[in-house]
Amino acid sequence: MIMYTLMPQELMFPINQEIFDNQVVIDYEGISLLVQKKESNEYEVLRILSTDPNHYLHAPVQPGSKIPFI
């Protein structure tokens, strides 16, 4: 079976489910993001899931940046 997806292999077939329990896909300002929930009522951006190159230049959604819960 071949899966054509933007999702990383680790997200599709997790090795340890506990690692991925806090990760969710959200839509922030029209950009799909893979984020991880933090204790301080914010998300940390892990990956941009968009195919639009302009979204990768948008500073507030760069991997590692923090965004508030929406």
PDB file of C-alpha atoms in Angstrom:
ATOM      1  CA  MET A   1       0.000   0.000   0.000  1.00  0.00           C
ATOM      2  CA  ILE A   2       1.306   3.462  -0.897  1.00  0.00           C
ATOM      3  CA  MET A   3       0.201   6.470   1.118  1.00  0.00           C
ATOM      4  CA  TYR A   4       0.601   9.898  -0.482  1.00  0.00           C
ATOM      5  CA  THR A   5       0.493  12.352   2.411  1.00  0.00           C
ATOM      6  CA  LEU A   6       2.276  15.367   3.883  1.00  0.00           C
ATOM      7  CA  MET A   7       2.193  13.741   7.299  1.00  0.00           C
ATOM      8  CA  PRO A   8       5.477  12.290   8.557  1.00  0.00           C
ATOM      9  CA  GLN A   9       5.813   8.539   8.928  1.00  0.00           C
ATOM     10  CA  GLU A  10       6.112   8.920  12.714  1.00  0.00           C
ATOM     11  CA  LEU A  11       2.651  10.500  12.866  1.00  0.00           C
ATOM     12  CA  MET A  12       1.022   7.855  10.665  1.00  0.00           C
ATOM     13  CA  PHE A  13       2.687   4.899  12.396  1.00  0.00           C
ATOM     14  CA  PRO A  14       3.714   6.063  15.893  1.00  0.00           C
ATOM     15  CA  ILE A  15       6.376   4.096  17.705  1.00  0.00           C
ATOM     16  CA  ASN A  16       5.195   5.169  21.164  1.00  0.00           C
ATOM     17  CA  GLN A  17       1.667   6.579  21.409  1.00  0.00           C
ATOM     18  CA  GLU A  18       2.465   8.574  24.564  1.00  0.00           C
ATOM     19  CA  ILE A  19       4.774  10.847  22.559  1.00  0.00           C
ATOM     20  CA  PHE A  20       1.995  11.808  20.166  1.00  0.00           C
ATOM     21  CA  ASP A  21      -0.897  12.243  22.624  1.00  0.00           C
ATOM     22  CA  ASN A  22      -0.268  15.990  22.943  1.00  0.00           C
ATOM     23  CA  GLN A  23       0.084  16.619  19.198  1.00  0.00           C
ATOM     24  CA  VAL A  24      -2.870  17.964  17.219  1.00  0.00           C
ATOM     25  CA  VAL A  25      -3.472  19.444  13.780  1.00  0.00           C
ATOM     26  CA  ILE A  26      -5.024  22.919  13.897  1.00  0.00           C
ATOM     27  CA  ASP A  27      -5.930  25.629  11.415  1.00  0.00           C
ATOM     28  CA  TYR A  28      -4.318  28.921  12.462  1.00  0.00           C
ATOM     29  CA  GLU A  29      -4.965  31.979  10.271  1.00  0.00           C
ATOM     30  CA  GLY A  30      -5.803  29.667   7.367  1.00  0.00           C
ATOM     31  CA  ILE A  31      -2.609  27.611   7.730  1.00  0.00           C
ATOM     32  CA  SER A  32      -2.688  23.941   8.733  1.00  0.00           C
ATOM     33  CA  LEU A  33      -0.187  23.256  11.501  1.00  0.00           C
ATOM     34  CA  LEU A  34       0.955  20.276  13.520  1.00  0.00           C
ATOM     35  CA  VAL A  35       1.334  21.590  17.064  1.00  0.00           C
ATOM     36  CA  GLN A  36       2.079  20.242  20.515  1.00  0.00           C
ATOM     37  CA  LYS A  37       0.118  21.328  23.588  1.00  0.00           C
ATOM     38  CA  LYS A  38       2.182  22.915  26.364  1.00  0.00           C
ATOM     39  CA  GLU A  39       1.266  23.427  30.023  1.00  0.00           C
ATOM     40  CA  SER A  40       1.368  27.221  29.716  1.00  0.00           C
ATOM     41  CA  ASN A  41      -1.908  27.447  27.699  1.00  0.00           C
ATOM     42  CA  GLU A  42      -0.164  27.643  24.352  1.00  0.00           C
ATOM     43  CA  TYR A  43       0.833  25.476  21.407  1.00  0.00           C
ATOM     44  CA  GLU A  44       4.345  24.957  20.070  1.00  0.00           C
ATOM     45  CA  VAL A  45       4.464  24.676  16.279  1.00  0.00           C
ATOM     46  CA  LEU A  46       6.124  21.431  15.186  1.00  0.00           C
ATOM     47  CA  ARG A  47       5.401  21.404  11.454  1.00  0.00           C
ATOM     48  CA  ILE A  48       3.650  23.455   8.780  1.00  0.00           C
ATOM     49  CA  LEU A  49       1.331  21.197   6.763  1.00  0.00           C
ATOM     50  CA  SER A  50       0.605  23.665   3.958  1.00  0.00           C
ATOM     51  CA  THR A  51       1.630  23.351   0.331  1.00  0.00           C
ATOM     52  CA  ASP A  52       1.647  27.138  -0.143  1.00  0.00           C
ATOM     53  CA  PRO A  53       5.278  28.412  -0.093  1.00  0.00           C
ATOM     54  CA  ASN A  54       4.150  31.794   1.303  1.00  0.00           C
ATOM     55  CA  HIS A  55       2.966  30.125   4.512  1.00  0.00           C
ATOM     56  CA  TYR A  56       6.545  29.042   5.261  1.00  0.00           C
ATOM     57  CA  LEU A  57       7.595  32.725   5.276  1.00  0.00           C
ATOM     58  CA  HIS A  58       4.917  33.685   7.835  1.00  0.00           C
ATOM     59  CA  ALA A  59       7.011  34.293  11.005  1.00  0.00           C
ATOM     60  CA  PRO A  60       4.349  33.574  13.694  1.00  0.00           C
ATOM     61  CA  VAL A  61       3.925  29.971  12.491  1.00  0.00           C
ATOM     62  CA  GLN A  62       7.562  28.939  12.083  1.00  0.00           C
ATOM     63  CA  PRO A  63       8.426  25.622  13.767  1.00  0.00           C
ATOM     64  CA  GLY A  64       9.370  26.232  17.374  1.00  0.00           C
ATOM     65  CA  SER A  65       7.240  29.353  17.765  1.00  0.00           C
ATOM     66  CA  LYS A  66       4.504  29.547  20.388  1.00  0.00           C
ATOM     67  CA  ILE A  67       0.875  30.434  19.629  1.00  0.00           C
ATOM     68  CA  PRO A  68      -1.979  30.834  22.157  1.00  0.00           C
ATOM     69  CA  PHE A  69      -4.786  28.291  22.468  1.00  0.00           C
ATOM     70  CA  ILE A  70      -7.542  29.150  20.008  1.00  0.00           C
TER      71      ILE A  70
END
